[in-house]
mmCIF file of N, CA and C in Angstrom:
data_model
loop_
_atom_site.group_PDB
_atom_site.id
_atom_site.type_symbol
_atom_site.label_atom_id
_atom_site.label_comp_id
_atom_site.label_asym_id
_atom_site.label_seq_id
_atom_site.Cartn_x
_atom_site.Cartn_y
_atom_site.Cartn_z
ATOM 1 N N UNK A 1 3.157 4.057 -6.045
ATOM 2 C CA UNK A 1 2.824 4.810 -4.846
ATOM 3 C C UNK A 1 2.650 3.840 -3.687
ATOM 4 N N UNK A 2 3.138 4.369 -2.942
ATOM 5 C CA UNK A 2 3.320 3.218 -1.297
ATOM 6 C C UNK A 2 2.500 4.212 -0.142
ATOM 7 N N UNK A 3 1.315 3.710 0.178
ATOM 8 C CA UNK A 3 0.639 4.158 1.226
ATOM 9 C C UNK A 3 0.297 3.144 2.130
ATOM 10 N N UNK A 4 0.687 3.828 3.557
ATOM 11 C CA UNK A 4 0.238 3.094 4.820
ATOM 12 C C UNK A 4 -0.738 3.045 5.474
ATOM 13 N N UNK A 5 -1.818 2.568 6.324
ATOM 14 C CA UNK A 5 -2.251 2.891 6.833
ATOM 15 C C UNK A 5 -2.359 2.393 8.092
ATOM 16 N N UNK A 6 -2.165 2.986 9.305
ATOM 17 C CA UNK A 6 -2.154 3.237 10.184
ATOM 18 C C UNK A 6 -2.923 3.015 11.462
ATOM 19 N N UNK A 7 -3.647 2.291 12.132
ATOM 20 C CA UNK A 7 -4.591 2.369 13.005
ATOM 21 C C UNK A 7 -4.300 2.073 14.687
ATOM 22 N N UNK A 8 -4.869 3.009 14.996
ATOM 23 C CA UNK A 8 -4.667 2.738 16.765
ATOM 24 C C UNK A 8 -5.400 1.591 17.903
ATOM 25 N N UNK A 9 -5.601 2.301 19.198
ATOM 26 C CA UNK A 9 -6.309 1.282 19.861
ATOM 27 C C UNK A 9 -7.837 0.840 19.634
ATOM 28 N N UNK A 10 -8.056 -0.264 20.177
ATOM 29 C CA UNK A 10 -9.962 -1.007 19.459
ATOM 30 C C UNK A 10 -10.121 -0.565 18.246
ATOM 31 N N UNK A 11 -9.443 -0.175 17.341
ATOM 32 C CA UNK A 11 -9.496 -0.435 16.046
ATOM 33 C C UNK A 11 -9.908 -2.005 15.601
ATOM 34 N N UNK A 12 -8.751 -2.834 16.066
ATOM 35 C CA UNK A 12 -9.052 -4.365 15.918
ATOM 36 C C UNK A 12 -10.434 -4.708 16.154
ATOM 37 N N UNK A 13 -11.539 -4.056 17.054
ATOM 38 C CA UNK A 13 -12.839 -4.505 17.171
ATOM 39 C C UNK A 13 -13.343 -4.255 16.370
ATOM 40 N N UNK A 14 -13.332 -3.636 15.281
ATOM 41 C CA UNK A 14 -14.297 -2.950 14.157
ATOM 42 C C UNK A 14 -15.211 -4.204 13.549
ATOM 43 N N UNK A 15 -16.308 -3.617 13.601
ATOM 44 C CA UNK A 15 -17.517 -5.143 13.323
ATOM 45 C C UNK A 15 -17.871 -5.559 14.482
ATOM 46 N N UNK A 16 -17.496 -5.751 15.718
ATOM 47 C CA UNK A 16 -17.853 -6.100 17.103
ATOM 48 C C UNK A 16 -17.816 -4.848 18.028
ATOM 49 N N UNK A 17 -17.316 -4.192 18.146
ATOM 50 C CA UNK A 17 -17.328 -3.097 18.828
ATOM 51 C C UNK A 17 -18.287 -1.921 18.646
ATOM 52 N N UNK A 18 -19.479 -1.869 19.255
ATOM 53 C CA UNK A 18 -20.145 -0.503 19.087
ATOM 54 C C UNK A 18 -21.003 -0.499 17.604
ATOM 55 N N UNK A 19 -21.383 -1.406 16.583
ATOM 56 C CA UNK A 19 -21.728 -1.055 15.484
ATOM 57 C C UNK A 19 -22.545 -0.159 15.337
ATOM 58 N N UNK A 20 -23.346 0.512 16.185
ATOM 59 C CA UNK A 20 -24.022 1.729 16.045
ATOM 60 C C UNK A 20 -23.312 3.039 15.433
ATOM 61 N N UNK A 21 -22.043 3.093 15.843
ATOM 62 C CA UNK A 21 -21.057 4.045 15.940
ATOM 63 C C UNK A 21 -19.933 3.584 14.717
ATOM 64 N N UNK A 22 -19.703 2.007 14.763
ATOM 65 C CA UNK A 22 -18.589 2.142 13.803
ATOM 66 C C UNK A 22 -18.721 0.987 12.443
ATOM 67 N N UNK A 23 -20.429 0.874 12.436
ATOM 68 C CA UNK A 23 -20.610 -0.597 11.234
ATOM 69 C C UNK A 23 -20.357 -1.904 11.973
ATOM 70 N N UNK A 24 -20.400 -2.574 10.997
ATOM 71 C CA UNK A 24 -20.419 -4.292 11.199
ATOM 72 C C UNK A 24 -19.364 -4.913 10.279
ATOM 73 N N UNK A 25 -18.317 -3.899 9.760
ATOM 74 C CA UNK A 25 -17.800 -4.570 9.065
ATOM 75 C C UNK A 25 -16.434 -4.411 10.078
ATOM 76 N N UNK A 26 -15.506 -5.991 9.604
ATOM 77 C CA UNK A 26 -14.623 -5.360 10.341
ATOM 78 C C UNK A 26 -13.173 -5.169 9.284
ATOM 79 N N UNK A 27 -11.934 -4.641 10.029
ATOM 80 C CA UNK A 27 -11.239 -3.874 9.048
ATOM 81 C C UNK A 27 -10.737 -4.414 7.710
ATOM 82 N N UNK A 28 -10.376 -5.444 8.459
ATOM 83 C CA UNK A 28 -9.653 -6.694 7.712
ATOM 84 C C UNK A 28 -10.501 -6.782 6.091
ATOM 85 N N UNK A 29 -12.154 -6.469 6.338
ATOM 86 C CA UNK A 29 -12.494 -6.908 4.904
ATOM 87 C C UNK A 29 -12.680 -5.761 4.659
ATOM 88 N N UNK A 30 -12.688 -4.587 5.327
ATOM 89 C CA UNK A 30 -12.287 -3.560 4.409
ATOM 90 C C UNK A 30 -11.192 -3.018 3.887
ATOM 91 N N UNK A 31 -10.136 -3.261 4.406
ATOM 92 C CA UNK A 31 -9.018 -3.116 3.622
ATOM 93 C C UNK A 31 -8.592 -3.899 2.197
ATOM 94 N N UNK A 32 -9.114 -5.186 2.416
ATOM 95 C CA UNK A 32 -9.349 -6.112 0.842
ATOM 96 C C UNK A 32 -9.962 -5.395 -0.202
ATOM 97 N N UNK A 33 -11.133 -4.284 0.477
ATOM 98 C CA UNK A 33 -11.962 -3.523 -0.773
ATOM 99 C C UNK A 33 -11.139 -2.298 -1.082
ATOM 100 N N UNK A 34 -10.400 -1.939 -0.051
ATOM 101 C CA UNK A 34 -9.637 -1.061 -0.091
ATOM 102 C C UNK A 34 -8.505 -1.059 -1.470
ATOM 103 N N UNK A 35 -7.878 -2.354 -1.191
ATOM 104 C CA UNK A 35 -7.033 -2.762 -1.845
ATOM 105 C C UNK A 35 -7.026 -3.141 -3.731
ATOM 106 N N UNK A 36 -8.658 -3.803 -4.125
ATOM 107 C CA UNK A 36 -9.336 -4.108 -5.000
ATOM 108 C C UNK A 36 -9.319 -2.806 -5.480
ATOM 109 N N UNK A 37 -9.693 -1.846 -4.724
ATOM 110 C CA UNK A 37 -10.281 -0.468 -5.116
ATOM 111 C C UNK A 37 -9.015 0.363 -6.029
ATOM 112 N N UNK A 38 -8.143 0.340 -5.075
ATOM 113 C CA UNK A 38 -6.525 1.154 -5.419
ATOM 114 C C UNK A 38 -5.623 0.013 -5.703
ATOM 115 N N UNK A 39 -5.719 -0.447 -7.060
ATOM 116 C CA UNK A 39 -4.779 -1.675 -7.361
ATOM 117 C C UNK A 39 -3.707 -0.354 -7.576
ATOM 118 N N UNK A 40 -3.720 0.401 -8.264
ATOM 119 C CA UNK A 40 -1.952 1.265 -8.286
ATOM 120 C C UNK A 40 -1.672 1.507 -7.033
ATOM 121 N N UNK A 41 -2.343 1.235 -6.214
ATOM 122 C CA UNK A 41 -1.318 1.812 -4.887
ATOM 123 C C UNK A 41 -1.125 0.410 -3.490
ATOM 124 N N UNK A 42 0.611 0.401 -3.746
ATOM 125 C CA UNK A 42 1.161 -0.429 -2.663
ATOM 126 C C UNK A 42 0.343 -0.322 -1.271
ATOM 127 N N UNK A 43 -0.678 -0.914 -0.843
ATOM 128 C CA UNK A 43 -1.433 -0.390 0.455
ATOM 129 C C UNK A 43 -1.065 -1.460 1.476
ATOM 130 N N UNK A 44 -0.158 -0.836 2.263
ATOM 131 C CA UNK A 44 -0.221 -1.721 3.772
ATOM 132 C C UNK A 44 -1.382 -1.262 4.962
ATOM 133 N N UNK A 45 -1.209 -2.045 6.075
ATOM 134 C CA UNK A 45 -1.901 -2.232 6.814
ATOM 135 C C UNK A 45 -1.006 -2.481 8.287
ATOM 136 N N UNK A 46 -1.584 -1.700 9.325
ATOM 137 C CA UNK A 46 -0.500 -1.847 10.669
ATOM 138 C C UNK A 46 -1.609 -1.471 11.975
ATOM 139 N N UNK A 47 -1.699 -1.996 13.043
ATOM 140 C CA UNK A 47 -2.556 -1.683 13.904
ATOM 141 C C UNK A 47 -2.215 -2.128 14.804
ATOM 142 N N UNK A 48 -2.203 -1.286 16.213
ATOM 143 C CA UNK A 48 -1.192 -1.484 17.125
ATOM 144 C C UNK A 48 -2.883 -0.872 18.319
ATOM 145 N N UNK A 49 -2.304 -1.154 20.219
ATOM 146 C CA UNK A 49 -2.826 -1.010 20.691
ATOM 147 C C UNK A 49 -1.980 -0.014 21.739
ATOM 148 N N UNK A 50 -0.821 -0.064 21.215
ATOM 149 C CA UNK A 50 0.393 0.618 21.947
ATOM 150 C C UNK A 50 1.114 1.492 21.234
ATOM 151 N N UNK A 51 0.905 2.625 22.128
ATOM 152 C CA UNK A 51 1.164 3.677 21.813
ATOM 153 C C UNK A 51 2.868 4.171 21.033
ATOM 154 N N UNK A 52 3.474 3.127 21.986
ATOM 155 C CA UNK A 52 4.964 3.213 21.684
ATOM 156 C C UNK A 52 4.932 2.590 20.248
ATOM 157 N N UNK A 53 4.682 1.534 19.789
ATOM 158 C CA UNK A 53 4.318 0.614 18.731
ATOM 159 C C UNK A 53 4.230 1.696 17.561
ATOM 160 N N UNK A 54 2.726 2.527 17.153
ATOM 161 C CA UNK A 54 2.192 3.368 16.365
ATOM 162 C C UNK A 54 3.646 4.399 16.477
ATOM 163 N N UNK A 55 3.852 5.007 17.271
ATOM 164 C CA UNK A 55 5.207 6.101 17.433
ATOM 165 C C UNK A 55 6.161 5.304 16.455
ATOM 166 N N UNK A 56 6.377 4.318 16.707
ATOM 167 C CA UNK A 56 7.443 3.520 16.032
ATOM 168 C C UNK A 56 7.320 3.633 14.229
ATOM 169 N N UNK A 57 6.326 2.807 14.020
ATOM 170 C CA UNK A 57 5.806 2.755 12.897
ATOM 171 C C UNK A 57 5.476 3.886 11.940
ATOM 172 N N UNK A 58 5.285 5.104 12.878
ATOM 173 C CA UNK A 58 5.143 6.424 11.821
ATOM 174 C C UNK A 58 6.479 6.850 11.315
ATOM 175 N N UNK A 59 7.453 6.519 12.618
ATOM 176 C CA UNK A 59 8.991 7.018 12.079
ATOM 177 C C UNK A 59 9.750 6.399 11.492
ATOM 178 N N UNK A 60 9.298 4.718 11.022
ATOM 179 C CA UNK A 60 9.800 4.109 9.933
ATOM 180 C C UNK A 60 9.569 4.242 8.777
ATOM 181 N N UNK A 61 8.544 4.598 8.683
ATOM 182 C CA UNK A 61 7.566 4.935 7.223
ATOM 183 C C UNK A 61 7.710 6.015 7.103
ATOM 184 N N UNK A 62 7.715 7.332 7.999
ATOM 185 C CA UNK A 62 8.293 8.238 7.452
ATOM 186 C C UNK A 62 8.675 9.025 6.926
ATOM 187 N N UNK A 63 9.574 8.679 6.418
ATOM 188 C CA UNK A 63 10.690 9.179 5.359
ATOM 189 C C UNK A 63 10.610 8.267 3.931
ATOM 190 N N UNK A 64 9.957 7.202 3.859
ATOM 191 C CA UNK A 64 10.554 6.184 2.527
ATOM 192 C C UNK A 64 8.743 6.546 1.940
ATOM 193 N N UNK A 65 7.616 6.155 2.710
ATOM 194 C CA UNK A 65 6.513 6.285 1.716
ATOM 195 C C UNK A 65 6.000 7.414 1.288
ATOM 196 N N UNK A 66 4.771 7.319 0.561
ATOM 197 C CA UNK A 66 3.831 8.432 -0.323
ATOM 198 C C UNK A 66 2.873 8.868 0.405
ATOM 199 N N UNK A 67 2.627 8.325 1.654
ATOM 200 C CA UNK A 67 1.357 8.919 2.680
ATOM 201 C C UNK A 67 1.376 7.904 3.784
ATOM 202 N N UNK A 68 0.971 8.514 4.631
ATOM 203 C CA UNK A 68 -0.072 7.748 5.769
ATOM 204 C C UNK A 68 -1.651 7.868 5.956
ATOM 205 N N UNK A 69 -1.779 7.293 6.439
ATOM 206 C CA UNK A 69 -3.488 7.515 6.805
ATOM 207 C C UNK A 69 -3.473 6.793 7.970
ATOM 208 N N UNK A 70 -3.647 7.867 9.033
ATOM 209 C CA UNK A 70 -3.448 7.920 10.290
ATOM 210 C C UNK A 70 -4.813 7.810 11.393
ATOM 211 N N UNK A 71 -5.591 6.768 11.832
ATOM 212 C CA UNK A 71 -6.382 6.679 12.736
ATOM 213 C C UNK A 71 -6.030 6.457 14.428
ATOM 214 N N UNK A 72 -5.211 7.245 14.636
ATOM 215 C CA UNK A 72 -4.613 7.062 15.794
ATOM 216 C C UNK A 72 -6.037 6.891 17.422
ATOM 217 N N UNK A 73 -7.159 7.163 16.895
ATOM 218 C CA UNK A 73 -8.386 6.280 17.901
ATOM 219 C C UNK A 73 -8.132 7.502 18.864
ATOM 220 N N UNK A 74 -8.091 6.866 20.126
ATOM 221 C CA UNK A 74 -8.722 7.652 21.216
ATOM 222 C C UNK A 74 -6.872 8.251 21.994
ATOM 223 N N UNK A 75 -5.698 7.639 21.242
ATOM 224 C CA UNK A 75 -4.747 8.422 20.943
ATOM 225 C C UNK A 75 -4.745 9.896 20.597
ATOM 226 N N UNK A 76 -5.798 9.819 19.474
ATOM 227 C CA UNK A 76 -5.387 11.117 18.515
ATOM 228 C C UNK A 76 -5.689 12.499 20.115
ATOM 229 N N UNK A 77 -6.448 12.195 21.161
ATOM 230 C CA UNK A 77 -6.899 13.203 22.049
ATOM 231 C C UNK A 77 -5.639 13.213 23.113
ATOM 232 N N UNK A 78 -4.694 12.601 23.767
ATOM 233 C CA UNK A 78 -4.185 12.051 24.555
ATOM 234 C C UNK A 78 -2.722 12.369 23.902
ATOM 235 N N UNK A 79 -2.473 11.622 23.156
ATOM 236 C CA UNK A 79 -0.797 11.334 22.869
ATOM 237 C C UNK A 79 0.091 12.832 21.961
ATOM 238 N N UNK A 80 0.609 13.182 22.669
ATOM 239 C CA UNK A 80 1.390 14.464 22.503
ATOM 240 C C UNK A 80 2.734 13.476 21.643
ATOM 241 N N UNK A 81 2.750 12.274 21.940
ATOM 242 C CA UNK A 81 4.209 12.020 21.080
ATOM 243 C C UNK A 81 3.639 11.762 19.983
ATOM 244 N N UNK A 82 2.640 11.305 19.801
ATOM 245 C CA UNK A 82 2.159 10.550 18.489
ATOM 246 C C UNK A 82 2.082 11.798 17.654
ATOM 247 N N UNK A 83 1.506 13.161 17.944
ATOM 248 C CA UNK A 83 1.542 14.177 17.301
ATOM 249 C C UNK A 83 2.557 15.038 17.142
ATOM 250 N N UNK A 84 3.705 14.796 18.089
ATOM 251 C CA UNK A 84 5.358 14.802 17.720
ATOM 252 C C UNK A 84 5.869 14.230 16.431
ATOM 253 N N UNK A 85 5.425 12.820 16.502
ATOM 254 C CA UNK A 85 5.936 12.099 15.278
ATOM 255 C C UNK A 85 5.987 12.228 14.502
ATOM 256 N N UNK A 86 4.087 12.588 13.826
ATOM 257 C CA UNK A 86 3.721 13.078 12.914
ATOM 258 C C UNK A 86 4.292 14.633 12.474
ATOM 259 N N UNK A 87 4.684 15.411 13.446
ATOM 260 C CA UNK A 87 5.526 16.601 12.306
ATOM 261 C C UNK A 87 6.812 16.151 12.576
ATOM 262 N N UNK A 88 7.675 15.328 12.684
ATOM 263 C CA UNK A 88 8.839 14.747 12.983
ATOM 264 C C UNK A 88 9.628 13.952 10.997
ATOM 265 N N UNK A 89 8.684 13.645 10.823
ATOM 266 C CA UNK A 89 8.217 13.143 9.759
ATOM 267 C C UNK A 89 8.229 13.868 8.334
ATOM 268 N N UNK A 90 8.379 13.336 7.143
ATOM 269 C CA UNK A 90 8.515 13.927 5.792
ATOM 270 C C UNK A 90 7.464 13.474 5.408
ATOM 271 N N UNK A 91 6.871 12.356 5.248
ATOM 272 C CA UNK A 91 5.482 11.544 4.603
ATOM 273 C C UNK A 91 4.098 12.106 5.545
ATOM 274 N N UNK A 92 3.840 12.561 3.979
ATOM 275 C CA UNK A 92 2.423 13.834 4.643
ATOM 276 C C UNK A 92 1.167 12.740 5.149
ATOM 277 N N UNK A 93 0.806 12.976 6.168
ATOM 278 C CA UNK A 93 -0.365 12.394 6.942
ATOM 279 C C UNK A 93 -1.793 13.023 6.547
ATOM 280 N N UNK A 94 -2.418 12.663 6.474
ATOM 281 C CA UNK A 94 -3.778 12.301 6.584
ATOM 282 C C UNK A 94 -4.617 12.100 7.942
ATOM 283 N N UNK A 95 -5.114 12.679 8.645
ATOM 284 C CA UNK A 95 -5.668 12.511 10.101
ATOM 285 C C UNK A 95 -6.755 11.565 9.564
ATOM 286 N N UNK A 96 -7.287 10.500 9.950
ATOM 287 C CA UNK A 96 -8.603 10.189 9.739
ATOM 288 C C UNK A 96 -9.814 9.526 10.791
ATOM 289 N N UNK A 97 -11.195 9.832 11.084
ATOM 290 C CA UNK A 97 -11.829 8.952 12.145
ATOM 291 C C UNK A 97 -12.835 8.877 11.697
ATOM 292 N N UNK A 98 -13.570 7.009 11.992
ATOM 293 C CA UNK A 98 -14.547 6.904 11.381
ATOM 294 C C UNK A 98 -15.961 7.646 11.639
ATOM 295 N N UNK A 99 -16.312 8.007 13.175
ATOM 296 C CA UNK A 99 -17.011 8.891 12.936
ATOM 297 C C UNK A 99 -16.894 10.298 13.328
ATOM 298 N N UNK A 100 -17.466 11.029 13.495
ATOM 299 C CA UNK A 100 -17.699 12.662 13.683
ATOM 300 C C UNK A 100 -17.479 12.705 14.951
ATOM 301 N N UNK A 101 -15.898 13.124 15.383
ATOM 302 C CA UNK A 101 -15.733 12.875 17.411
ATOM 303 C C UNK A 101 -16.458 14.652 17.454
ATOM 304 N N UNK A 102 -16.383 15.078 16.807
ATOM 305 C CA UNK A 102 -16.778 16.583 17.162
ATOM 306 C C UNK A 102 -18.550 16.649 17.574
ATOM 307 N N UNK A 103 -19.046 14.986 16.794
ATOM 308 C CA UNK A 103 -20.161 15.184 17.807
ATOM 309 C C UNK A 103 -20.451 14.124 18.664
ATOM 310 N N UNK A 104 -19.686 14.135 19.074
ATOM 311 C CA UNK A 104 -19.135 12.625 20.562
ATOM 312 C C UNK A 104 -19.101 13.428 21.620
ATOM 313 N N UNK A 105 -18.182 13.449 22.511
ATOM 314 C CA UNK A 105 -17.654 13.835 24.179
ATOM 315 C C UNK A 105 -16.595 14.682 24.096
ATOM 316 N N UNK A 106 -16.977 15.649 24.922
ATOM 317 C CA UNK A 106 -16.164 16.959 24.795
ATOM 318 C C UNK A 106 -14.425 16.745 24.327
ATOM 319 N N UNK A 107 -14.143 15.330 25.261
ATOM 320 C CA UNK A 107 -12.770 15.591 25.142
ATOM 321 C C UNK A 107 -11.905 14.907 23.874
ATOM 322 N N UNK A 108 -12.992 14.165 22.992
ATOM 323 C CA UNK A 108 -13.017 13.730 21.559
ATOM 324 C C UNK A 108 -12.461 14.918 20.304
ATOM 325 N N UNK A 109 -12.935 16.466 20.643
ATOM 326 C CA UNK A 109 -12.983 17.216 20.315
ATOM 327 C C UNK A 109 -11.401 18.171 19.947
ATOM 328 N N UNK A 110 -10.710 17.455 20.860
ATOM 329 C CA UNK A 110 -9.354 17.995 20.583
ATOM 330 C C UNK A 110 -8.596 17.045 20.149
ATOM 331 N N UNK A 111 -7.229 17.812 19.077
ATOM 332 C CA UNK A 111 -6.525 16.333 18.457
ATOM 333 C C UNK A 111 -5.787 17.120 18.419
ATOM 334 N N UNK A 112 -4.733 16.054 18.714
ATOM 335 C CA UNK A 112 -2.786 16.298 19.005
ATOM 336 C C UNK A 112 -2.326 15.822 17.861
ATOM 337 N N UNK A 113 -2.825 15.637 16.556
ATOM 338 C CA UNK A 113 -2.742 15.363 15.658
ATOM 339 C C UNK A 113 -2.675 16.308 14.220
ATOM 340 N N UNK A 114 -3.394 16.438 14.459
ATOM 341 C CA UNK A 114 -4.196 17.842 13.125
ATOM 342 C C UNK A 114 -3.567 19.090 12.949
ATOM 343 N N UNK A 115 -2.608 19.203 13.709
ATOM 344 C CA UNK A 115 -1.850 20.276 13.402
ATOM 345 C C UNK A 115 -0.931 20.211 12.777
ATOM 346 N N UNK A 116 -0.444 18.464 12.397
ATOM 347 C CA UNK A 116 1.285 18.422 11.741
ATOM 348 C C UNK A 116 0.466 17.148 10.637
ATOM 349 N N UNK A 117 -1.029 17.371 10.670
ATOM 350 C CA UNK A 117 -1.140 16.285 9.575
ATOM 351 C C UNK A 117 -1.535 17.421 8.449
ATOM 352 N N UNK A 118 -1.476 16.733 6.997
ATOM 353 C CA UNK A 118 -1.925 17.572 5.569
ATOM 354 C C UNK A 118 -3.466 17.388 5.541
ATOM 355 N N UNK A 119 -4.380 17.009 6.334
ATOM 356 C CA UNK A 119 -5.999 16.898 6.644
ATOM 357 C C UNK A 119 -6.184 15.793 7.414
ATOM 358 N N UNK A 120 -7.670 16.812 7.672
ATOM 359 C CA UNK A 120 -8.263 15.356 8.334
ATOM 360 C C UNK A 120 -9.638 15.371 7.664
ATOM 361 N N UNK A 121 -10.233 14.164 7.955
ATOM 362 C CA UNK A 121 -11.034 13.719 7.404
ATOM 363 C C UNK A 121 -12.320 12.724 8.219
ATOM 364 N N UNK A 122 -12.825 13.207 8.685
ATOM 365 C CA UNK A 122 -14.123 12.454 10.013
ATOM 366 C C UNK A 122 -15.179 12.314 9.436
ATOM 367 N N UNK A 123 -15.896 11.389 10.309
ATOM 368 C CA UNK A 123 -17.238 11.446 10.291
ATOM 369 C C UNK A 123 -18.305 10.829 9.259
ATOM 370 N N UNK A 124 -17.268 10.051 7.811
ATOM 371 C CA UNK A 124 -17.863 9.443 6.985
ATOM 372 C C UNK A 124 -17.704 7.837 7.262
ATOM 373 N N UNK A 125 -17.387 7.251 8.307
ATOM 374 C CA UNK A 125 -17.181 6.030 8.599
ATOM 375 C C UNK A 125 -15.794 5.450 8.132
ATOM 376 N N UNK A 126 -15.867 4.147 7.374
ATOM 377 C CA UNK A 126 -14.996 3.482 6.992
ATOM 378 C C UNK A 126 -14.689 4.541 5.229
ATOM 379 N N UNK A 127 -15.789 4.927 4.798
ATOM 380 C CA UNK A 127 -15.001 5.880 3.840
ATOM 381 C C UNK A 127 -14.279 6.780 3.809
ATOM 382 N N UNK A 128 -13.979 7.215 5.202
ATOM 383 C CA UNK A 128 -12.874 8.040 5.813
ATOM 384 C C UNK A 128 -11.627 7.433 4.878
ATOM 385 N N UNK A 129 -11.491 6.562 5.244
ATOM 386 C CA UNK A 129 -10.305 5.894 4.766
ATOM 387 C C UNK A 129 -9.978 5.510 2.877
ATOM 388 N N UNK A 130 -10.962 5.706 2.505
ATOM 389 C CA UNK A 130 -11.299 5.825 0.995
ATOM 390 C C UNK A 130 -10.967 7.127 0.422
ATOM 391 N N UNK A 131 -11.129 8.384 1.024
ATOM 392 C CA UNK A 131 -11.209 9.827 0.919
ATOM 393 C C UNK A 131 -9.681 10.125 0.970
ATOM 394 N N UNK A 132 -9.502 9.459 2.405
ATOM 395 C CA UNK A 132 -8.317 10.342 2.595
ATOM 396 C C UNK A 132 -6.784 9.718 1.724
ATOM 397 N N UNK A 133 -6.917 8.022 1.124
ATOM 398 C CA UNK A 133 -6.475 7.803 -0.413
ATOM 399 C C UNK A 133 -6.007 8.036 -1.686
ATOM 400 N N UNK A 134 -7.527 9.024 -1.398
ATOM 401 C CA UNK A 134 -7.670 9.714 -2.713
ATOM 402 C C UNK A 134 -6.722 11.213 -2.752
ATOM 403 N N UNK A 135 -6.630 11.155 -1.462
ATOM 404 C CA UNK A 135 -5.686 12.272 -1.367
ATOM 405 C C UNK A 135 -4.748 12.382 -2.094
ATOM 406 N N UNK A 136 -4.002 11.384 -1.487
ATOM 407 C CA UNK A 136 -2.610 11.378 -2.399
ATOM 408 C C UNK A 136 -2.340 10.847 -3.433
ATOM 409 N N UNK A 137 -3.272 10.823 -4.453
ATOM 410 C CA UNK A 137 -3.563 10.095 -5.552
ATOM 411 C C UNK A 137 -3.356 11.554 -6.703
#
């Protein structure tokens, strides 16, 4: 099984950015636990700050892998292509955010996403990304 995962903008800050909101760890060593965790599953890693970039990357992957797991950040409210892509696409998505935007800022609240992904999954932090795994498992 070949799963991607996916991450958008200030993602890369995770551990420096906001730890109130998003931990102290940053991604990099969670994806190692990630990885330890799901030895059967091929797990990449891709994180972009550009929008065109992430667009890119969903429509290479695609068609050939077993999932995405999609944190498209402060994208997921904003980008109408990124949520193009995603139903553009054969490889079922996974929406995921580390925390609960539904209890953030109004405009957190809508996602251009969630309509062409197979779930989403918020609000449990970095186990977002553990959950939504298990999905396609």
């Amino acid at each position: 099984m070949k799963v991607i995962i996916i991450n958008g903008p200030n993602l890369n800050l995770l551990g420096k950015r906001e730890p109130e909101v998003y931990g102290d760890k940053t991604f990099e060593d969670y994806f190692a636990e990630l990885q330890f965790r799901f030895k059967e599953v091929q797990l990449e890693y891709f994180q972009s700050n550009i929008e065109g970039e992430l667009i890119s990357k969903i429509q290479e992957t695609g068609f050939s892998y077993d999932g995405i797991v999609l944190n498209a950040a402060s994208y997921t409210h904003t980008s109408v292509g990124i949520g193009d892509a995603v139903k553009a696409i054969e490889t079922p998505v996974v929406e995921v955010h580390i925390s609960n935007t539904h209890k953030r800022e109004d405009f957190r609240h809508v996602s251009y996403i969630s309509s062409g992904a197979k779930g989403v999954i918020l609000g449990f932090g970095l186990q977002s990304y553990n959950l939504a795994i298990q999905s396609f498992l």
